[in-house]
Structure formats: structure tokens, C-alpha cells
Coordinates of C-alpha atoms in Angstrom, one line a residue:
M19 CA 0.1 0.0 0.0
S20 CA 1.3 3.1 -1.3
D21 CA 0.2 5.5 1.7
P22 CA -1.0 4.0 5.0
R23 CA -2.6 7.2 5.9
G24 CA -5.3 6.1 3.5
C25 CA -6.0 2.4 5.0
L26 CA -9.5 2.1 5.2
V27 CA -9.6 -1.0 7.5
D28 CA -7.3 0.4 10.4
Q29 CA -6.1 3.7 10.0
V30 CA -9.0 6.2 8.7
G31 CA -12.2 6.9 10.6
W32 CA -14.8 6.8 8.1
I33 CA -17.6 4.6 9.3
P34 CA -20.1 7.0 11.3
V35 CA -21.4 5.1 14.4
L36 CA -23.1 5.8 17.5
G37 CA -21.7 4.2 20.7
A38 CA -21.8 4.5 24.3
D39 CA -19.4 7.8 24.2
G40 CA -21.6 9.4 21.5
P41 CA -21.1 9.6 17.6
K42 CA -17.9 8.9 16.0
E43 CA -16.2 7.7 12.9
V44 CA -14.1 4.3 13.1
P45 CA -12.2 2.3 10.6
L46 CA -14.0 -0.6 9.1
R47 CA -12.3 -3.5 11.3
E48 CA -13.6 -1.7 14.7
A49 CA -17.2 -1.0 12.9
L50 CA -17.3 -4.7 12.1
L51 CA -15.7 -6.5 14.9
G52 CA -17.2 -4.0 17.5
S53 CA -20.5 -3.7 15.7
H54 CA -22.5 -5.3 18.7
T55 CA -21.0 -2.2 20.8
F56 CA -22.6 0.5 18.4
T57 CA -26.3 1.4 18.6
E58 CA -26.3 2.2 14.7
L59 CA -25.0 4.0 11.9
V60 CA -25.4 7.8 12.0
P61 CA -24.6 8.8 8.0
D62 CA -24.3 12.2 6.7
M63 CA -27.7 12.1 5.2
P64 CA -30.3 9.2 5.0
T65 CA -29.5 8.0 1.5
M66 CA -26.0 7.2 2.8
L67 CA -27.4 4.4 5.3
P68 CA -28.0 1.8 2.7
V69 CA -24.5 2.8 0.8
L70 CA -22.4 1.9 3.7
L71 CA -24.4 -1.2 4.3
R72 CA -24.6 -2.4 0.8
Q73 CA -20.9 -1.3 -0.5
V74 CA -18.8 -2.3 2.5
L75 CA -20.5 -3.7 5.8
V76 CA -22.4 -6.5 4.4
P77 CA -20.5 -7.7 1.5
V78 CA -17.3 -8.1 3.6
V79 CA -19.2 -10.3 6.1
L80 CA -20.9 -12.3 3.5
D81 CA -17.7 -12.8 1.5
A82 CA -15.6 -13.8 4.8
L83 CA -18.2 -16.0 6.3
G84 CA -19.6 -17.5 2.9
D85 CA -23.2 -18.5 2.4
V86 CA -25.7 -17.6 4.9
D87 CA -28.7 -20.1 5.5
D88 CA -31.7 -19.7 7.9
E89 CA -29.9 -21.6 10.5
L90 CA -26.7 -19.3 10.5
W91 CA -28.8 -16.3 10.4
A92 CA -30.7 -17.2 13.5
E93 CA -27.8 -18.1 15.4
L94 CA -26.3 -14.5 14.7
M95 CA -29.4 -13.0 15.7
D96 CA -29.4 -15.0 18.9
A97 CA -25.9 -14.5 19.8
G98 CA -25.8 -10.7 19.3
E99 CA -22.2 -10.7 18.0
F100 CA -19.9 -12.4 16.0
T101 CA -18.2 -15.4 17.7
A102 CA -14.6 -15.3 18.4
E103 CA -14.1 -17.8 15.5
Q104 CA -15.9 -15.7 13.0
K105 CA -14.3 -12.7 14.2
Q106 CA -10.8 -14.1 13.4
V107 CA -12.3 -15.2 9.9
I108 CA -13.3 -11.5 9.3
G109 CA -10.1 -10.3 10.5
R110 CA -8.1 -12.7 8.3
Y111 CA -10.5 -11.8 5.5
L112 CA -9.5 -8.0 5.9
D113 CA -5.8 -8.8 6.3
E114 CA -5.9 -10.7 3.1
H115 CA -7.6 -7.8 1.1
L116 CA -5.9 -5.1 2.9
P117 CA -3.9 -3.8 -0.2
R118 CA -7.6 -3.1 -1.8
F119 CA -8.8 -0.9 0.9
G120 CA -6.2 1.8 0.6
A121 CA -8.0 4.9 -0.4
L122 CA -4.7 6.5 -1.6
D123 CA -3.1 3.3 -3.4
A124 CA -1.2 4.4 -6.2
A125 CA -2.2 0.9 -8.1
V126 CA -5.6 -0.1 -6.7
P127 CA -7.3 2.8 -4.8
F128 CA -10.5 1.4 -3.1
G129 CA -13.6 1.9 -5.2
Q130 CA -11.6 4.0 -7.6
V131 CA -9.5 3.7 -11.1
A132 CA -5.8 4.3 -10.5
G133 CA -4.8 7.3 -12.6
L134 CA -8.2 8.2 -14.0
G135 CA -8.1 11.5 -15.7
H136 CA -9.8 13.8 -18.1
P137 CA -8.6 15.2 -21.1
G138 CA -6.6 18.4 -20.6
G139 CA -6.1 17.4 -16.7
K140 CA -9.9 18.7 -15.8
V141 CA -11.0 17.8 -12.3
H142 CA -14.2 18.4 -10.5
P143 CA -14.9 19.8 -7.1
V144 CA -15.4 17.0 -4.3
S145 CA -18.8 18.6 -4.1
V146 CA -19.8 17.0 -7.7
L147 CA -20.4 13.8 -5.5
M148 CA -23.0 15.3 -2.8
P149 CA -26.3 15.8 -4.4
H150 CA -27.4 18.5 -1.7
V151 CA -24.8 20.7 -2.8
A152 CA -25.1 23.2 -5.6
T153 CA -22.3 22.5 -8.3
G154 CA -21.5 24.0 -11.7
N155 CA -24.2 26.1 -13.0
N156 CA -26.3 25.5 -10.2
T157 CA -24.0 27.3 -7.8
P158 CA -25.6 30.7 -6.4
L159 CA -24.0 33.7 -7.2
W160 CA -23.8 34.7 -3.5
D161 CA -22.1 31.4 -2.5
A162 CA -19.1 32.0 -0.2
R163 CA -16.7 29.5 -2.3
L164 CA -16.1 29.7 -6.0
A165 CA -16.0 26.4 -8.1
C166 CA -12.2 27.1 -8.4
D167 CA -11.7 26.9 -4.7
P168 CA -14.2 24.3 -3.3
A169 CA -14.3 23.3 0.5
P170 CA -12.0 20.2 1.1
L171 CA -13.4 17.0 2.7
P172 CA -11.7 14.9 5.1
L173 CA -10.6 11.6 3.5
G174 CA -13.1 9.5 5.1
A175 CA -15.8 11.6 4.3
A176 CA -14.7 11.9 0.7
V177 CA -14.9 8.0 0.4
R178 CA -18.1 7.8 1.8
W179 CA -19.3 10.4 -0.8
M180 CA -17.8 8.5 -3.5
L181 CA -19.5 5.6 -2.6
H182 CA -22.7 7.5 -2.7
A183 CA -22.2 8.6 -6.1
Q184 CA -21.7 5.0 -7.0
C185 CA -25.1 4.1 -6.0
W186 CA -27.1 7.2 -6.4
D187 CA -25.5 9.3 -8.8
T188 CA -27.5 11.6 -11.6
A189 CA -27.9 10.5 -15.1
A190 CA -26.2 13.4 -16.4
I191 CA -23.8 13.7 -19.3
K192 CA -20.4 12.8 -18.0
T193 CA -16.9 14.2 -18.8
A194 CA -15.0 11.6 -21.1
A195 CA -12.1 9.5 -19.1
V196 CA -8.8 9.1 -20.9
D197 CA -8.5 5.8 -22.7
D198 CA -12.2 5.2 -22.6
P199 CA -12.9 4.0 -26.1
Q200 CA -16.7 4.6 -26.0
V201 CA -16.4 8.4 -25.6
K202 CA -18.2 10.6 -28.4
A203 CA -17.1 14.1 -28.6
G204 CA -15.2 14.2 -25.3
K205 CA -18.5 13.2 -23.5
T206 CA -20.3 9.9 -22.4
T207 CA -24.0 10.1 -23.0
G208 CA -26.8 7.6 -22.1
N209 CA -25.7 7.3 -18.4
R210 CA -28.2 6.1 -16.0
T211 CA -28.7 6.9 -12.4
G212 CA -26.8 4.8 -9.7
P213 CA -28.5 1.6 -9.3
L214 CA -30.4 2.8 -6.0
G215 CA -31.9 5.7 -8.1
R216 CA -34.3 3.2 -9.7
L217 CA -35.7 1.9 -6.2
G218 CA -37.6 3.2 -3.1
V219 CA -35.0 1.6 -0.7
V220 CA -36.1 -0.4 2.4
T221 CA -33.3 -0.9 5.1
P222 CA -34.5 -3.2 8.0
L223 CA -32.7 -1.8 11.3
G224 CA -32.2 -3.7 14.4
T225 CA -31.4 -2.7 18.1
T226 CA -27.5 -2.5 17.5
L227 CA -25.3 -2.0 14.1
F228 CA -24.7 -6.0 14.3
E229 CA -28.2 -6.7 14.2
T230 CA -28.6 -4.2 11.5
I231 CA -25.8 -5.9 9.3
V232 CA -27.4 -9.3 10.2
L233 CA -30.8 -7.9 9.2
N234 CA -29.3 -7.1 5.8
M235 CA -27.7 -10.3 4.9
P236 CA -29.5 -12.1 2.2
Q237 CA -29.8 -15.6 2.9
G238 CA -29.0 -18.1 0.0
V239 CA -26.3 -19.9 -2.0
R240 CA -23.7 -17.4 -3.7
A241 CA -23.8 -17.7 -7.4
A242 CA -20.6 -19.0 -8.9
G243 CA -17.9 -16.0 -9.5
D244 CA -20.1 -13.7 -7.4
R245 CA -17.6 -11.3 -5.6
P246 CA -17.3 -7.8 -4.4
H247 CA -15.3 -5.2 -6.2
W248 CA -12.5 -5.4 -4.3
A249 CA -11.9 -9.3 -4.8
R250 CA -12.0 -8.6 -8.6
P251 CA -9.4 -7.3 -10.9
A252 CA -8.7 -3.6 -10.6
M253 CA -11.0 -1.3 -12.7
K254 CA -9.9 0.5 -15.9
P255 CA -11.4 3.8 -17.3
S256 CA -13.4 1.9 -19.7
W257 CA -16.9 0.6 -18.5
R258 CA -19.2 -2.2 -19.4
L259 CA -22.9 -3.0 -19.9
R260 CA -23.2 -6.3 -18.3
T261 CA -25.6 -8.4 -15.8
P262 CA -24.6 -8.6 -11.8
T263 CA -23.3 -12.0 -11.1
G264 CA -25.0 -12.0 -7.9
V265 CA -26.0 -10.3 -4.9
L266 CA -22.2 -9.2 -3.8
D267 CA -21.6 -7.8 -7.3
L268 CA -24.9 -6.2 -7.1
F269 CA -24.4 -4.6 -3.8
T270 CA -20.7 -3.3 -4.7
W271 CA -21.8 -2.2 -8.2
Q272 CA -19.4 0.5 -9.6
G273 CA -21.6 2.7 -11.5
R274 CA -19.3 5.3 -11.8
R275 CA -15.5 5.5 -12.5
V276 CA -13.8 7.8 -9.9
R277 CA -10.7 8.9 -8.4
L278 CA -10.1 11.2 -5.6
V279 CA -7.3 13.8 -5.6
P280 CA -6.2 14.6 -2.1
D281 CA -4.3 17.7 -1.0
E282 CA -0.9 17.8 0.6
P283 CA -1.3 16.7 4.3
E284 CA -2.0 19.4 6.6
A285 CA -0.3 20.4 9.8
D286 CA -2.6 17.9 11.7
G287 CA -1.6 15.0 9.1
Q288 CA -5.0 14.7 8.1
M289 CA -5.8 14.0 4.6
R290 CA -8.3 16.2 2.7
V291 CA -9.8 16.0 -0.6
R292 CA -10.7 18.9 -2.6
W293 CA -11.1 17.5 -6.2
V294 CA -12.3 14.4 -7.8
V295 CA -12.1 12.9 -11.4
L296 CA -15.9 11.3 -12.1
S297 CA -16.8 9.7 -15.3
A298 CA -19.1 6.9 -16.7
G299 CA -19.2 3.5 -15.1
D300 CA -20.8 0.1 -15.6
R301 CA -24.4 -0.1 -16.6
I302 CA -27.0 -2.7 -15.6
D303 CA -28.1 -5.0 -18.6
G304 CA -31.7 -5.5 -18.8
P305 CA -34.7 -4.7 -16.3
Q306 CA -33.8 -4.1 -12.7
P307 CA -32.5 -7.3 -11.1
E308 CA -34.1 -8.9 -8.0
D309 CA -32.8 -6.6 -5.2
P310 CA -33.7 -7.3 -1.7
H311 CA -33.6 -3.6 -0.5
T312 CA -36.8 -2.7 -2.5
C313 CA -40.6 -3.3 -2.7
W314 CA -42.3 -4.5 -5.9
T315 CA -45.3 -3.6 -7.7
I316 CA -47.0 -6.5 -9.8
R317 CA -49.2 -5.9 -12.7
Q318 CA -50.7 -8.2 -15.3
D319 CA -50.2 -7.4 -19.0
K320 CA -52.2 -9.6 -21.6
N321 CA -49.2 -9.6 -23.9
K322 CA -46.2 -9.9 -21.5
G323 CA -47.9 -12.0 -18.5
S324 CA -46.8 -10.9 -14.8
I325 CA -44.4 -7.7 -14.7
R326 CA -42.7 -6.9 -11.6
Y327 CA -40.9 -3.5 -11.2
P328 CA -39.5 -1.5 -8.0
R329 CA -41.8 0.6 -6.3
R330 CA -40.6 4.0 -5.8
H331 CA -41.4 6.3 -2.6
L332 CA -43.5 9.3 -3.4
P333 CA -42.8 12.7 -2.0
G334 CA -45.0 13.8 0.6
L335 CA -45.7 10.4 1.9
T336 CA -44.4 8.7 5.2
G337 CA -43.2 5.2 5.3
W338 CA -46.6 4.1 6.9
Q339 CA -48.7 5.3 4.3
G340 CA -46.9 2.4 2.0
L341 CA -47.6 -0.3 4.8
D342 CA -49.6 -2.4 2.8
A343 CA -46.6 -2.8 0.3
L344 CA -44.4 -3.4 3.4
L345 CA -46.3 -6.0 4.6
A346 CA -47.1 -7.8 1.5
V347 CA -44.9 -11.0 2.2
E348 CA -46.6 -13.6 0.0
R349 CA -45.8 -13.3 -3.5
D350 CA -49.1 -12.6 -5.6
T351 CA -49.7 -12.2 -9.3
T352 CA -51.2 -8.6 -9.0
G353 CA -50.7 -5.8 -6.2
F354 CA -47.5 -5.6 -4.0
E355 CA -44.6 -7.7 -2.9
T356 CA -42.5 -6.6 -0.1
S357 CA -38.6 -6.6 -0.2
G358 CA -36.6 -9.7 0.1
L359 CA -35.1 -8.8 3.5
L360 CA -38.7 -8.3 5.0
V361 CA -39.6 -11.6 3.7
Q362 CA -36.8 -13.4 5.0
T363 CA -37.4 -11.5 8.5
A364 CA -41.3 -12.9 8.3
T365 CA -40.1 -16.3 7.9
A366 CA -37.8 -15.9 10.7
T367 CA -40.7 -15.0 12.8
L368 CA -42.8 -17.8 11.7
M369 CA -40.0 -20.1 12.6
G370 CA -39.6 -18.9 15.9
D371 CA -35.8 -17.6 15.1
L372 CA -37.1 -14.1 15.9
P373 CA -39.4 -13.2 18.8
S374 CA -42.7 -11.3 17.7
H375 CA -41.7 -8.6 20.0
Y376 CA -38.4 -7.9 18.3
P377 CA -38.3 -3.9 18.0
L378 CA -37.8 -3.9 14.4
R379 CA -37.4 -0.6 12.5
V380 CA -37.4 0.1 8.7
A381 CA -35.7 3.0 7.1
T382 CA -37.0 4.2 3.8
C383 CA -35.2 6.7 1.2
G384 CA -35.0 7.7 -2.2
L385 CA -34.3 10.5 -4.5
V386 CA -36.5 12.4 -7.0
Y387 CA -34.6 13.4 -10.1
G388 CA -35.6 15.9 -12.5
T389 CA -34.8 17.4 -16.0
Q390 CA -34.0 13.8 -17.5
D391 CA -32.7 12.6 -14.2
A392 CA -29.7 14.9 -14.6
I393 CA -30.6 16.6 -11.4
V394 CA -31.7 15.8 -7.7
S395 CA -35.0 17.6 -7.0
D396 CA -35.6 15.9 -3.5
I397 CA -34.5 13.6 -1.0
L398 CA -37.4 11.3 0.6
A399 CA -36.4 9.4 3.9
D400 CA -38.1 8.2 6.9
D401 CA -37.7 5.7 9.7
M402 CA -40.7 4.0 11.6
P403 CA -41.2 1.1 13.9
L404 CA -42.4 -2.0 12.1
P405 CA -44.2 -4.8 14.1
V406 CA -42.7 -8.2 13.1
A407 CA -45.9 -9.8 14.2
A408 CA -47.5 -7.8 11.4
L409 CA -45.6 -9.7 8.7
R410 CA -47.5 -12.8 9.5
A411 CA -50.8 -13.1 7.8
D412 CA -52.3 -15.2 10.6
H413 CA -51.7 -12.6 13.2
A414 CA -54.2 -10.1 14.5
V415 CA -51.4 -7.6 14.9
R416 CA -51.4 -7.4 11.2
G417 CA -54.9 -6.4 10.4
S418 CA -54.8 -3.7 13.1
V419 CA -51.9 -1.7 12.1
I420 CA -53.2 -1.9 8.2
R421 CA -56.4 -0.6 9.3
V422 CA -55.0 2.1 11.4
C423 CA -53.0 3.5 8.6
E424 CA -55.9 3.0 6.3
Q425 CA -58.1 5.1 9.0
A426 CA -55.6 7.9 9.0
R427 CA -55.5 8.3 5.3
A428 CA -59.3 8.1 5.1
L429 CA -59.8 11.0 7.5
A430 CA -57.5 12.9 5.6
R431 CA -59.4 12.3 2.4
T432 CA -62.7 13.2 4.4
V433 CA -61.4 16.5 5.4
D434 CA -60.3 17.3 1.9
H435 CA -63.7 16.3 0.7
L436 CA -65.3 18.6 3.4
A437 CA -63.0 21.6 2.3
A438 CA -64.1 21.1 -1.2
N439 CA -67.7 21.1 -0.6
L440 CA -67.3 24.2 1.5
I441 CA -65.4 26.1 -1.3
R442 CA -68.3 25.1 -3.6
A443 CA -70.9 26.1 -1.3
V444 CA -69.2 29.7 -1.4
G445 CA -69.0 29.8 -5.2
G446 CA -65.6 28.7 -5.9
E447 CA -63.8 25.8 -7.2
P448 CA -61.3 23.3 -5.2
A449 CA -57.9 22.9 -6.4
A450 CA -57.0 19.9 -8.4
R451 CA -55.6 17.2 -6.2
G452 CA -52.0 17.4 -5.9
K453 CA -52.0 21.1 -6.5
G454 CA -51.6 23.7 -3.3
Q455 CA -51.6 22.8 0.3
Q456 CA -54.6 20.3 1.2
P457 CA -56.1 20.5 4.7
G458 CA -55.9 16.7 4.9
T459 CA -52.2 16.8 4.5
R460 CA -52.0 19.1 7.6
L461 CA -54.1 16.5 9.4
L462 CA -51.8 13.3 8.4
H463 CA -49.0 15.6 10.3
V464 CA -51.2 15.7 13.6
L465 CA -52.0 12.0 12.9
D466 CA -48.5 10.8 12.3
P467 CA -47.2 10.5 15.8
L468 CA -50.5 8.8 16.8
V469 CA -50.0 6.2 14.4
R470 CA -46.4 5.7 15.2
R471 CA -47.2 5.3 18.8
F472 CA -49.6 2.6 17.6
L473 CA -47.1 0.6 15.6
T474 CA -44.5 1.0 18.7
G475 CA -47.1 -0.6 20.8
C476 CA -47.9 -3.2 18.4
Q477 CA -44.0 -4.3 18.6
R478 CA -44.9 -5.5 22.0
D479 CA -47.0 -8.6 20.7
P480 CA -50.1 -7.4 22.9
S481 CA -53.2 -9.6 23.4
D482 CA -56.2 -9.2 21.4
D483 CA -57.8 -7.4 24.6
E484 CA -54.9 -5.0 24.6
L485 CA -54.9 -4.6 20.9
E486 CA -58.7 -3.8 20.8
K487 CA -58.1 -0.9 23.6
A488 CA -55.1 0.6 21.9
H489 CA -57.3 0.7 18.5
K490 CA -60.1 2.3 20.1
A491 CA -57.8 4.6 21.9
F492 CA -56.1 5.7 18.3
E493 CA -59.5 6.4 16.8
T494 CA -60.5 8.8 19.9
L495 CA -57.4 10.8 19.3
A496 CA -57.8 10.7 15.7
E497 CA -61.6 11.7 15.7
R498 CA -60.8 14.7 17.9
A499 CA -58.0 15.9 15.4
A500 CA -60.4 15.5 12.6
F501 CA -63.1 17.2 14.3
A502 CA -60.3 20.1 15.1
A503 CA -59.5 20.1 11.3
A504 CA -63.1 20.4 10.3
E505 CA -63.5 23.4 12.9
E506 CA -60.7 25.4 11.5
L507 CA -62.4 25.1 8.2
L508 CA -65.7 26.1 9.2
H509 CA -64.4 28.9 11.6
R510 CA -63.0 30.6 8.6
L511 CA -66.5 30.3 6.4
P512 CA -68.4 33.2 5.1
G513 CA -72.0 33.6 5.9
R514 CA -73.4 32.9 2.3
A515 CA -72.1 29.3 2.7
F516 CA -75.2 28.5 4.8
T517 CA -77.7 29.2 1.9
G518 CA -75.1 27.7 -0.5
R519 CA -75.7 27.4 -4.1
T520 CA -76.9 25.2 -6.8
V521 CA -75.2 24.1 -9.9
T522 CA -76.5 22.5 -12.9
K523 CA -74.1 20.3 -15.0
K524 CA -74.2 17.8 -17.9
E525 CA -72.8 14.5 -16.9
Q526 CA -73.0 11.5 -19.3
G527 CA -75.6 13.4 -21.5
K528 CA -77.9 14.0 -18.7
T529 CA -78.9 17.3 -16.7
V530 CA -77.8 17.0 -13.0
T531 CA -78.3 19.4 -10.4
H532 CA -76.0 19.7 -7.3
T533 CA -76.8 22.0 -4.4
Y534 CA -73.7 22.5 -2.0
Q535 CA -74.4 24.0 1.4
Q536 CA -72.6 24.2 4.8
A537 CA -75.3 22.1 6.5
S538 CA -75.0 19.2 3.8
A539 CA -70.9 19.3 3.6
E540 CA -71.1 18.9 7.6
R541 CA -73.4 16.0 7.4
F542 CA -71.3 14.3 4.9
F543 CA -68.2 14.8 6.8
H544 CA -69.6 13.4 10.2
S545 CA -71.3 10.4 8.3
A546 CA -67.8 9.5 6.6
V547 CA -65.9 9.9 10.0
R548 CA -68.5 7.5 11.7
K549 CA -68.1 5.0 8.9
T550 CA -64.2 5.2 9.1
L551 CA -63.9 4.6 12.9
T552 CA -65.5 1.5 13.2
H553 CA -64.4 0.7 16.7
L554 CA -66.1 4.1 18.3
Y555 CA -69.0 3.6 16.0
P556 CA -69.7 -0.2 15.2
Q557 CA -71.3 -0.6 11.8
M558 CA -74.9 -2.0 12.3
P559 CA -75.9 -4.6 9.8
P560 CA -78.4 -4.1 7.1
A561 CA -82.2 -4.3 8.1
E562 CA -82.9 -7.5 6.7
E563 CA -80.2 -9.2 8.5
T564 CA -81.2 -7.7 11.8
S565 CA -84.8 -8.9 10.9
A566 CA -83.4 -12.6 10.2

């Protein structure tokens, strides 16, 4: 290794963890062998969490220990840490691959291409790796730093953002790399986003970093030749269109060719990176491969049959608003299917390898791209409790948590309908759905902590009686919130809403008359609330069933 100061295994602190003494950055060996002593990863931004797990932590353990079956998975979760023998195996593995984990190595720098350069020696500011930092033409005129003088990053942070670009980089045109035969006019076009950019990423989280690593380890027999990038020949400036060999290849996919350009060491001996070379990388051939970190939508096509494609997270929606997809454990011909890792967790719960009161959490994240996927428009992230009992189709908790989430969304729609009817009653027309701030959206923000409290309570594997009481308590608080939202709308209403207005329209060739009044709007609202909150207002059976 040409420069030991760049050793990511033992020298450079770059894995951000939370321990008993607070957050800190530790080298790779300490992060893995001491993973049971750390509570969790504390990344720079939410989209960095799956990057560290997929690009480094999980592949090292999988490649070192070999195939993981359900028995080994259960033993690891039960032990809560690697055994002494497993630590020795992982330690020997890191020693064996030590030359490939040198961030500044002259021949095989970690995750980079040695000697990578652009024509004319062009370099980019290191901020080009960071989607939340304006660069190039997007830099504001009043920015404190010029593009020719970017702020440097510590070496560990630069490595993290380099891996982040491998997973999430935009699909913008890339400056050509010297010796890349597929260059056209000094550029590389047709670039795709990083492999995670196509997904709505779902990451299961445990109570410690060790448990999080195990929860993110796919079970099964490894495909022949499946290796992480540091166990393959060193990368060259040229890129390929190919199919991932297996899960290790997919997790450590090199979607870009990168080289970090460090500054001279400063007085404190720390290495910092101000410039980077970034060009096109490998592209995945064909449709999105089976990725265990995303949920799936399944649709039937009369010509192509069953079609599966990754579900993307939608802006403005919390994780629990997509709970039906997260809990879709059994594969179906239509609808949804949850992530492979949650299917694995559900199986462990069903087999008794994971207790039904285990405090599982799920982190969801994604990027919203704009302008032909060349820019990042938004960053989506959430972290929520997920009762493992709800992953079982035969457990009462499953129906309750799905119902609570449905009720919260239904109440929001009911408030939106009330607002629309009141607007019509005073002579206006409501804004189209998705346009402007909807009152139902504000109600969802009020209901959000109530839903999360219910999910957390369900992690304790409550009895049927406790579940019934908890559900009724949620409905009581949710009803108060819905009435408060309605009262706010009614308080701002002018007097002419009482008399309302009558509108005549042509609908399907017929003349239809609608009367919009405050009284009818309130009546519809109260009726909808009662139909939604079935524990507070049990629904009466139809008259003929009652008489029978």
C-alpha cells in the first residue's frame, strides 16, 4: 500500500457510528468486529445508510463467512455478536484484502480507478459527489466559495461520498475519461442513475449495528463467481454493459469511475480531498435485477403476463402510508410484494427464530430526479417502527396496523372532501388534487405521531384485548384531530355558505343538479368519520339481516 494514511481498514475513521460515548467515525475493522457495541450508523444523510451497508459492511461479512442460511442467520441474531471464531475469519479476510482497502493506493485505490483522468487534466470539485450541494451552473452567485476553490473534505468523508455517487449519482452527461473507447466528442452520454436511484429503498434496522448488518444479509447460496469489487481485477477507465453476477456484485456495483485527488497533508497530518475525477461507470443490462432492498409492484399484462418493477417512494408520503406494500410478504399475481429482506425476516418470525416482540425498525429513502434524471429535486426519507408480528398473515396485529394506517388516510381524504364542498358552497372551485396545500395533508402531520405510537405499541406483541383497547384509543384521538381540522375550516367560512348554491351540469348526456351547502357538507363529513372509525362507531348490519 503506497500510503498507510489511506488505509480504510485500520487507519482512517470513516464509518460513522453511535456508541456509548456518542457519535464517532471508526475504521472498517473496528466497525465490524465491534458492531455489537454500536447502536447504529449515523450517516451524513439518510441515503448514505444503505450505501454503507451495501458497499462495505454486508459484503465483507458475506464474502468472509460464506453462504448464510436460515440456521446461521438465526444463530447470529440469537448471539447478538460475532463469535470469536467468526471475528478471526473476518479479521483474516480484511488482512488478506488489505491492499484493496487503501483509499490512496497508487495501483488499486479503493472503489476508484488508478490514474483516472479527463482530457486536459480537468478535475471537478469534490462537491460533485454530494447531491445536496450546488455545483457548476447551479452554484448561487452569493455562494461563499467559488467553483475554483471548493471546500475540502476529510478523506473518510470523501470516500463515503464517492460510494454514495456509485449508488445514487445522476444520469447527467459525464466528462470523458482518458482511454475510454466509448467516448463521443469528449463526453459520455446515455448514463443512467446509480442503481439505487431506480428504487424506493427499504432498510431493516436492528437494536445494534451488528443486528442491522445481519438483518441486511440476504440468505441463500452465492452464485458462481459472485464477488465484491475488491476481490475482482482492478477497474479500468472503460466501462461495460453487463448483468450482475450475484448479490455481492450488485451491492458493490461500480456505477461510476472515480478518482479522489487529495491535497497535501496538513499540519495535523490529516488527508483532505478537494478535487475528484468522475466519469461513466458500468451499466446494468436488462431490467432491474432482484434487489432485496426494495418493494415491488406486480401488474398483469395481457401480452407480457406478470410484470414486476420496483416501487418508488412518493414525495410527501410517510413510510407508514405505504405499509400495505411493506407487509405484502406472500408473492401474488397482482398488487405488491415486500422486499426480500422483510420476507426473510417474516420467515424467521414464523419459524420462531425471531421473537414477535422484536423492536424492528425500517428506514425508507429515495431520491427524486428531475430534468431527464440529470439533477436531484428532492430527498425522501423516513424511519418507523414495524411490528414483526404484522409480517405474519395469521396474526391479529397485521390487520390492526393496516387498518390504522388506512383510517388515517381516510380521515385526511374526508377533511379534503369537506373543504372542497365548503369551497363550492361559497361559489368557488377547489384546487385540483395534488395542487396546493390540502387540509388533509396537515391532518396527516397531526395523526403521524399517533400512528407511530400505535405501531410501537404493537411491537410488544399485545393480546387481543390490549390490541382492541389501543385501537379504540387511537380512534378517539384521531376523531378529535379530524374534528379540530374541520372546525378550523368552518371557522373561516363566510355567511353565504349557509344558503349555499345550486349548480347544474351535463354529466354523461344528462342534466344533473347539485346543491352545495354548509349543512350538507358537515353532514357528509360526520357520516364519513363514523364509517371510518369502526371501533368507536360499530357498523349496524342491514335491516333485513337484523330482522333475520
